[in-house]
Coordinates of C-alpha atoms in Angstrom, one line a residue:
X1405 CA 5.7 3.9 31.6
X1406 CA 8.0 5.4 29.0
X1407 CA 7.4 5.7 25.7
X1408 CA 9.1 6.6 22.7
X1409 CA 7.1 7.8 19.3
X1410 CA 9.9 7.2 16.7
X1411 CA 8.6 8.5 13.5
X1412 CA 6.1 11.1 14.5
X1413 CA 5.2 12.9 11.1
X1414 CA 5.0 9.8 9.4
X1415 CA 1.4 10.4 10.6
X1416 CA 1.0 13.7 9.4
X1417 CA 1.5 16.6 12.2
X1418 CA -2.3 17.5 11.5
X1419 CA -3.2 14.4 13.3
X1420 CA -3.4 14.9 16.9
X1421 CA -1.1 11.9 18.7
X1422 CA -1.7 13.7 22.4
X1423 CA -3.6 10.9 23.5
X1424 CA -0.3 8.6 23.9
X1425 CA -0.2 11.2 26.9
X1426 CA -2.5 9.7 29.4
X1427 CA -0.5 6.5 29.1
X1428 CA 2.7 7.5 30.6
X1429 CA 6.1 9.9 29.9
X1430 CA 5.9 10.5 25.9
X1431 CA 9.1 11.6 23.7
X1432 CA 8.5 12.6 19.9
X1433 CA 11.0 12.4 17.4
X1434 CA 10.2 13.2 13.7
X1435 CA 11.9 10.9 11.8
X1436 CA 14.4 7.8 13.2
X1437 CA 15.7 6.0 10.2
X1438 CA 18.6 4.1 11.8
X1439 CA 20.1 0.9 14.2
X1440 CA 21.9 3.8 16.3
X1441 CA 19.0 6.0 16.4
X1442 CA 16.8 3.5 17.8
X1443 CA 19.1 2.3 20.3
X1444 CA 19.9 5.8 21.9
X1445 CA 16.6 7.3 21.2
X1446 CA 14.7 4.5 22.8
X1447 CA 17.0 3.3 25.4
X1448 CA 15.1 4.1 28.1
X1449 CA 11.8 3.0 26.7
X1450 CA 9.4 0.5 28.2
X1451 CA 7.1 0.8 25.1
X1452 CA 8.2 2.0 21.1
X1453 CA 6.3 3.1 18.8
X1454 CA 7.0 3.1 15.1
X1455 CA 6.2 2.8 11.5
X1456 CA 9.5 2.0 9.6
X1457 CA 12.3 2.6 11.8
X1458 CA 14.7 -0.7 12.1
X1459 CA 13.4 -2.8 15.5
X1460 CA 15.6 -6.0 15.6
X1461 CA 18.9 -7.2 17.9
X1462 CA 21.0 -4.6 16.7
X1463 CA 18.8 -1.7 17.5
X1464 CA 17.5 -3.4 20.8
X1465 CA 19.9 -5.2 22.4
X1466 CA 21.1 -2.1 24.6
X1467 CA 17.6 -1.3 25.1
X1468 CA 16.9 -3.2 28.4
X1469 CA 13.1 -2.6 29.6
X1470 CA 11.1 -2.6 26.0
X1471 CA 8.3 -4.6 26.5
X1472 CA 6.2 -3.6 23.8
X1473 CA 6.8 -2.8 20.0
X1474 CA 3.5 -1.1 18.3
X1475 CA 3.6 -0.4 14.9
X1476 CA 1.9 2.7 13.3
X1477 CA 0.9 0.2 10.4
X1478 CA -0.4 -2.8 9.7
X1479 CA 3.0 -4.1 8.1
X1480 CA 6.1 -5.2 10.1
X1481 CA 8.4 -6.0 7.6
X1482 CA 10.7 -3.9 9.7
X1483 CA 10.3 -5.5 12.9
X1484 CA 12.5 -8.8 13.7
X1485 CA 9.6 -11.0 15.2
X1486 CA 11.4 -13.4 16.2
X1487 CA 14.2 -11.9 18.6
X1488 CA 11.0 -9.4 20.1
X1489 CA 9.4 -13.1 21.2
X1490 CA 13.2 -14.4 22.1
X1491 CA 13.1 -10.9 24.5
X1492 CA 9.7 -11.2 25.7
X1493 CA 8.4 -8.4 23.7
X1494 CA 4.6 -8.4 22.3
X1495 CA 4.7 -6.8 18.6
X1496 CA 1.1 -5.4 17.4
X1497 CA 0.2 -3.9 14.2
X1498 CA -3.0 -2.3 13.1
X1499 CA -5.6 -3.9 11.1
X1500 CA -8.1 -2.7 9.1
X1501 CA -7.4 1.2 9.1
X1502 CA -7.5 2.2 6.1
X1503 CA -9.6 -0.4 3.9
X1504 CA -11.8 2.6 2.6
X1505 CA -9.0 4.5 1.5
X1506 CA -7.1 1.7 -0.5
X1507 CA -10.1 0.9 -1.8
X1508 CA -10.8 3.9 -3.2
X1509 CA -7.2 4.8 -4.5
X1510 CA -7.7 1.8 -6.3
X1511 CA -10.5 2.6 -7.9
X1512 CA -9.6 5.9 -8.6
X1513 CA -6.1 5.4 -9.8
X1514 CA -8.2 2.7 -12.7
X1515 CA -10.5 5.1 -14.0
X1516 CA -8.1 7.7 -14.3
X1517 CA -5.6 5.5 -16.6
X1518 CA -9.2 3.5 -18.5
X1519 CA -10.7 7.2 -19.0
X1520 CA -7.1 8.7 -20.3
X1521 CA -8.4 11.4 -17.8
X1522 CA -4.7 13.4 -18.0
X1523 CA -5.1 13.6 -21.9
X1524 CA -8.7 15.2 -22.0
X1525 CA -7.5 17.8 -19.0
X1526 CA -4.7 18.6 -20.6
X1527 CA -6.7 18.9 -23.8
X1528 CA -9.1 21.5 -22.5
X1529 CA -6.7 23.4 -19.8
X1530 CA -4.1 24.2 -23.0
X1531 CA -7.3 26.2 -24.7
X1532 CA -7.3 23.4 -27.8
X1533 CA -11.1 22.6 -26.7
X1534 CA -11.9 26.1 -26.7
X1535 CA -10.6 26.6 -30.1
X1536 CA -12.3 23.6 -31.4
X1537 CA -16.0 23.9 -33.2
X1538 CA -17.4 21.0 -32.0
X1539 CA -19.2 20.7 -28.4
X1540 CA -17.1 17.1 -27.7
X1541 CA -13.6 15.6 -28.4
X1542 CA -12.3 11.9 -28.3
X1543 CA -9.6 11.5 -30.0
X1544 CA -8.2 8.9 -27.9
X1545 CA -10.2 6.1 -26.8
X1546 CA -11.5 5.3 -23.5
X1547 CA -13.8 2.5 -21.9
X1548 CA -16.1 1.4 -19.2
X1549 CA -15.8 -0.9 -16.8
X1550 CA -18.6 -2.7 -17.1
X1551 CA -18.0 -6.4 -18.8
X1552 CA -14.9 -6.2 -18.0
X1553 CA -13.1 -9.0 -16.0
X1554 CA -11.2 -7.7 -12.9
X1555 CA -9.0 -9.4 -11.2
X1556 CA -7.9 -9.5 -7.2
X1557 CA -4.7 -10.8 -5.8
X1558 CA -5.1 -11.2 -2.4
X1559 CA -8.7 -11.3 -1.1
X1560 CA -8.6 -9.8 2.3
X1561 CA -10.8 -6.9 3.7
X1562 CA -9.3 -4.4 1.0
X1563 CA -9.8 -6.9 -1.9
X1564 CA -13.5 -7.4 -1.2
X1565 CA -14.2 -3.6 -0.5
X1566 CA -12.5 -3.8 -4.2
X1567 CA -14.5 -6.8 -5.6
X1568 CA -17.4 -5.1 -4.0
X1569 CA -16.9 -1.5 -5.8
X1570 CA -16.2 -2.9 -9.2
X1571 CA -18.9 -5.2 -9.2
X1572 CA -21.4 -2.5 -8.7
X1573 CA -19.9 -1.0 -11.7
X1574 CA -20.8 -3.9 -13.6
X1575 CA -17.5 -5.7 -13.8
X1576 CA -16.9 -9.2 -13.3
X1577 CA -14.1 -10.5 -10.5
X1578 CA -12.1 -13.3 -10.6
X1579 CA -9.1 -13.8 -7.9
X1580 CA -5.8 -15.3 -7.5
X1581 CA -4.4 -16.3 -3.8
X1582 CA -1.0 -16.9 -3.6
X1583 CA -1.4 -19.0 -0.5
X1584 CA -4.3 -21.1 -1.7
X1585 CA -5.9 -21.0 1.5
X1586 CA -8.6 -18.4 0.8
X1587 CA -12.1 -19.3 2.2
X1588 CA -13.4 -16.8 0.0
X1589 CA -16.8 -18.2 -1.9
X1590 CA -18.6 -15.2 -3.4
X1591 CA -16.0 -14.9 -6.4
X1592 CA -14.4 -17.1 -8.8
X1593 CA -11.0 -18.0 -7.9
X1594 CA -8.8 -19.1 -10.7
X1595 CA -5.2 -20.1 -11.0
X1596 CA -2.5 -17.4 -11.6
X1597 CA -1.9 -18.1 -15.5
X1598 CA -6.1 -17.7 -15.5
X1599 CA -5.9 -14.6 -14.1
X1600 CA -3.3 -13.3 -15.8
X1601 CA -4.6 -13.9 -19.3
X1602 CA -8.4 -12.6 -18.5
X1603 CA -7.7 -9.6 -16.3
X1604 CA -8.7 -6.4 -17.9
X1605 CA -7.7 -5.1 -14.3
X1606 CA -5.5 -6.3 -12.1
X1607 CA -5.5 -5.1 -8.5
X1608 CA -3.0 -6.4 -6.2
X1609 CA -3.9 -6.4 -2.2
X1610 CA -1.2 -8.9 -0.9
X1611 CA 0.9 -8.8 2.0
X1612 CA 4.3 -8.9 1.1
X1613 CA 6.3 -12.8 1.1
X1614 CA 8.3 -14.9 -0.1
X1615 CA 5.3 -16.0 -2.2
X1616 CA 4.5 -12.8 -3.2
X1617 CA 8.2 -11.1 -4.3
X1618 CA 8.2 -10.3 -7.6
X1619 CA 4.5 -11.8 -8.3
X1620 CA 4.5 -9.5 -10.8
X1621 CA 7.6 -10.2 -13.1
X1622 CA 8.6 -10.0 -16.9
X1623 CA 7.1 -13.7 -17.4
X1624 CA 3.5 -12.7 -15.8
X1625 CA 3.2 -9.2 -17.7
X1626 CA 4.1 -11.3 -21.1
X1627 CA 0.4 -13.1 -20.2
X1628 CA -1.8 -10.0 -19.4
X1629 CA -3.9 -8.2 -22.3
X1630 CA -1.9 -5.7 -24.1
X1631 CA -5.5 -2.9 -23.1
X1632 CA -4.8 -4.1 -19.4
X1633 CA -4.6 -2.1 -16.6
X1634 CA -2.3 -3.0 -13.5
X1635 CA -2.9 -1.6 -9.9
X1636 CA -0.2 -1.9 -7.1
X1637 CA -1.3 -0.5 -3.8
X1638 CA 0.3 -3.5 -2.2
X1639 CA 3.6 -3.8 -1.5
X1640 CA 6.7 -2.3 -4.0
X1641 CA 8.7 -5.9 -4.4
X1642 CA 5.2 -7.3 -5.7
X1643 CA 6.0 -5.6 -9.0
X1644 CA 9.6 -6.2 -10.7
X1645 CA 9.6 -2.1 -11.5
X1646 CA 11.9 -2.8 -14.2
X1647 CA 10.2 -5.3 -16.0
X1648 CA 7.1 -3.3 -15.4
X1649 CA 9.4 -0.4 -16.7
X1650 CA 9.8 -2.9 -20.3
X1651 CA 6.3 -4.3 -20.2
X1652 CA 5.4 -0.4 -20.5
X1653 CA 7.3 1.1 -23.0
X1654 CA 7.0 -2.6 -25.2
X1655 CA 3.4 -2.0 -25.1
X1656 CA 2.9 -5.4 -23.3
X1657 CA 0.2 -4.0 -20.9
X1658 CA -1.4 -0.2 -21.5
X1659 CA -1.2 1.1 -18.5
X1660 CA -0.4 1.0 -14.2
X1661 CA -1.2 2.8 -11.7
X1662 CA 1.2 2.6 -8.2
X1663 CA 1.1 3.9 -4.8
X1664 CA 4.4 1.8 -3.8
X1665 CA 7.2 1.0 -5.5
X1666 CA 10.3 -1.3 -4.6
X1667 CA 12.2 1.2 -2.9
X1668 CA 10.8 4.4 -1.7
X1669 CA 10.7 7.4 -2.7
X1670 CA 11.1 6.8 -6.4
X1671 CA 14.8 6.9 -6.8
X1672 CA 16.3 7.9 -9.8
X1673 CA 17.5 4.7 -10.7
X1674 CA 14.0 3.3 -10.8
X1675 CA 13.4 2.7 -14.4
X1676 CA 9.8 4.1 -13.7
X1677 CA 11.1 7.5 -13.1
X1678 CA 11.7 7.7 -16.7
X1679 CA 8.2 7.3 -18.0
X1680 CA 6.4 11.0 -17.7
X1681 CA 3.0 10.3 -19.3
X1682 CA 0.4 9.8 -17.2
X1683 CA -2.0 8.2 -19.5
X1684 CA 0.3 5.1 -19.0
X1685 CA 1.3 5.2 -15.4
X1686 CA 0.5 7.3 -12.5
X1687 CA 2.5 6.7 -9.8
X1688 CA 1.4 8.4 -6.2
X1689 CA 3.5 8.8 -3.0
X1690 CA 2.4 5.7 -1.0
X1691 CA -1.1 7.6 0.0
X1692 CA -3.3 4.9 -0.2
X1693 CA -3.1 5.0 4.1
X1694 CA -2.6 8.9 4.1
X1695 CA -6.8 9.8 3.8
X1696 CA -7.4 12.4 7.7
X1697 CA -9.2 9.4 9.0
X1698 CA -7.3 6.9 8.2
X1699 CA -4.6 8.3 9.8
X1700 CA -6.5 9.1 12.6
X1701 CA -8.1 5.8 13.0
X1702 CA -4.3 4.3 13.1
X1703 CA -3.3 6.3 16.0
X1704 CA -6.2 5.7 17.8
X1705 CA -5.6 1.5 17.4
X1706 CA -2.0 2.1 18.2
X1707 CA -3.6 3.7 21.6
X1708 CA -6.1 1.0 22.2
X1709 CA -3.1 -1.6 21.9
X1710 CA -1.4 -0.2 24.3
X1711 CA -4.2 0.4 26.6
X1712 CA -5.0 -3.5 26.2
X1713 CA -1.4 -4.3 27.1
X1714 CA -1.1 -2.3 29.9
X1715 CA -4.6 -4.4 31.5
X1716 CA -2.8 -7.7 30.6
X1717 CA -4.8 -8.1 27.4
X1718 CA -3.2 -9.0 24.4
X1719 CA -4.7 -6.8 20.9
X1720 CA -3.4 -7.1 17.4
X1721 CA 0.1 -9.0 18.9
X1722 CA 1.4 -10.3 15.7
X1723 CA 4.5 -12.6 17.5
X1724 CA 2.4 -14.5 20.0

């Protein structure tokens, strides 16, 4: 078997991918962004492996023995499912890799916007607090999340680790899902307009759709609280970034924190880009997957995928 690792430092070269080894002839590359570099970097493959690089009829039409597609990620927005199926080729993603992770971005991107944690740091790292005569300072206000109403979009193993955390904490949950299929019984589930006009926090945890595009746009962040808190570790297009970019500076929500944006990285022309104070948004480089063991644990399902398809089993095929 010949395989072809097309994006191998999207995994981080800390994490050791020499296990692909004892499953046939391996060939790294760092980065393929392109139709043409798929086609001649993988034109020999019987197996690809890949993350965000273009897989559809253009890049594998030329590519004759392909027979399976696995994706370092549990999204395959960049996989054409439907010609792999037309070809014969099996698809599979990764589930469930880095739950703790998002999770706990989540969390930690809320508390730092609630707890105006970039203020008070700055406060005492530009000597003000050690200039001051009094042992405290609070000049700006900050809450807790307890009585607070949270609210979930998409209530799938991240949004109950969520739900879970910030119940603990004393908060109640309410969630939204866009399909209106959720089996989901432990938590209220409320219509979107509900759960945008009681949210103090919104956490989104949806797959990206046609439902879910723009979930987010200038008409839903008219109905949030004006002391909410928004938290995208979703998908990018979820969000409208411009109207977020409006709803921000109008001082239609307070504040949002965002580990993926529409396009990425940040581009210039992102309205967002624009906004530098990190007491009203905090935006981090799509890391919510990124935690040592997540990354790990990703490789090491990629490798069990293929090990099941080489016995004939089928594992995480997404295109059945």
């Amino acid at each position: 078997m010949k395989l072809v690792v097309l994006e191998r430092n999207s995994v981080g070269l800390d994490v050791d991918m020499s296990c692909f080894e004892a499953l046939g002839e391996v060939t790294y590359y760092p980065n393929t962004f392109t139709v043409e570099q798929v086609a001649e970097r993988a034109k020999d493959a019987d197996i690809i492996i890949a993350n965000k690089a273009p897989i559809n009829e253009a890049s594998l039409k030329n590519i004759p023995n392909v027979k399976l597609v696995c994706e370092l990620a549990t999204g395959f927005d960049n996989c054409d499912l439907n010609y792999c199926k037309s070809r014969g080729i099996k698809v599979t993603n990764v589930k469930d890799y880095s739950t703790s992770m998002v999770a706990q971005l989540t969390i930690t991107l809320a508390l730092a916007l609630v707890q105006k944690l970039a203020h008070y740091d700055q406060y005492v790292k530009s000597g003000a607090y050690s200039a001051q005569d009094r042992f405290s300072y609070f000049d700006v206000p900050f809450w807790e999340l307890e009585g607070k109403t949270w609210g979930i979009v998409g209530m799938g193993n991240i949004g109950r680790r969520v739900a879970g955390i910030v119940s603990a904490f004393g908060a109640k949950v309410i969630f939204h899902s866009i399909t209106g299929r959720s089996s989901v019984t432990e938590y209220e589930q409320v219509d979107k307009e509900t759960l945008l006009r009681e949210s103090d926090f919104l956490s989104l945890h949806c797959p990206l759709s046609d439902l879910s595009r723009n979930f987010i746009d200038a008409a839903a962040l008219k109905q949030m609280k004006k002391t909410a808190v928004l938290i995208n570790v979703a998908r990018g297009p979820v969000v409208n970034n411009t109207d977020l970019y409006h709803a921000l500076v109008d001082g239609e929500i307070m504040a949002a924190g965002l580990d993926v944006l529409e396009k990425e990285p940040l581009r210039p022309e992102n309205p967002l880009s624009r906004l530098k104070d990190s007491n009203q948004i905090i935006i981090t480089p799509h890391l919510g997957w990124g935690s040592v063991e997540a990354r790990t644990r990703c490789v090491n399902e990629v490798y069990k995928n293929i090990q099941s398809f080489l016995s004939g089993v089928d594992r995480n095929v997404v295109n059945p």
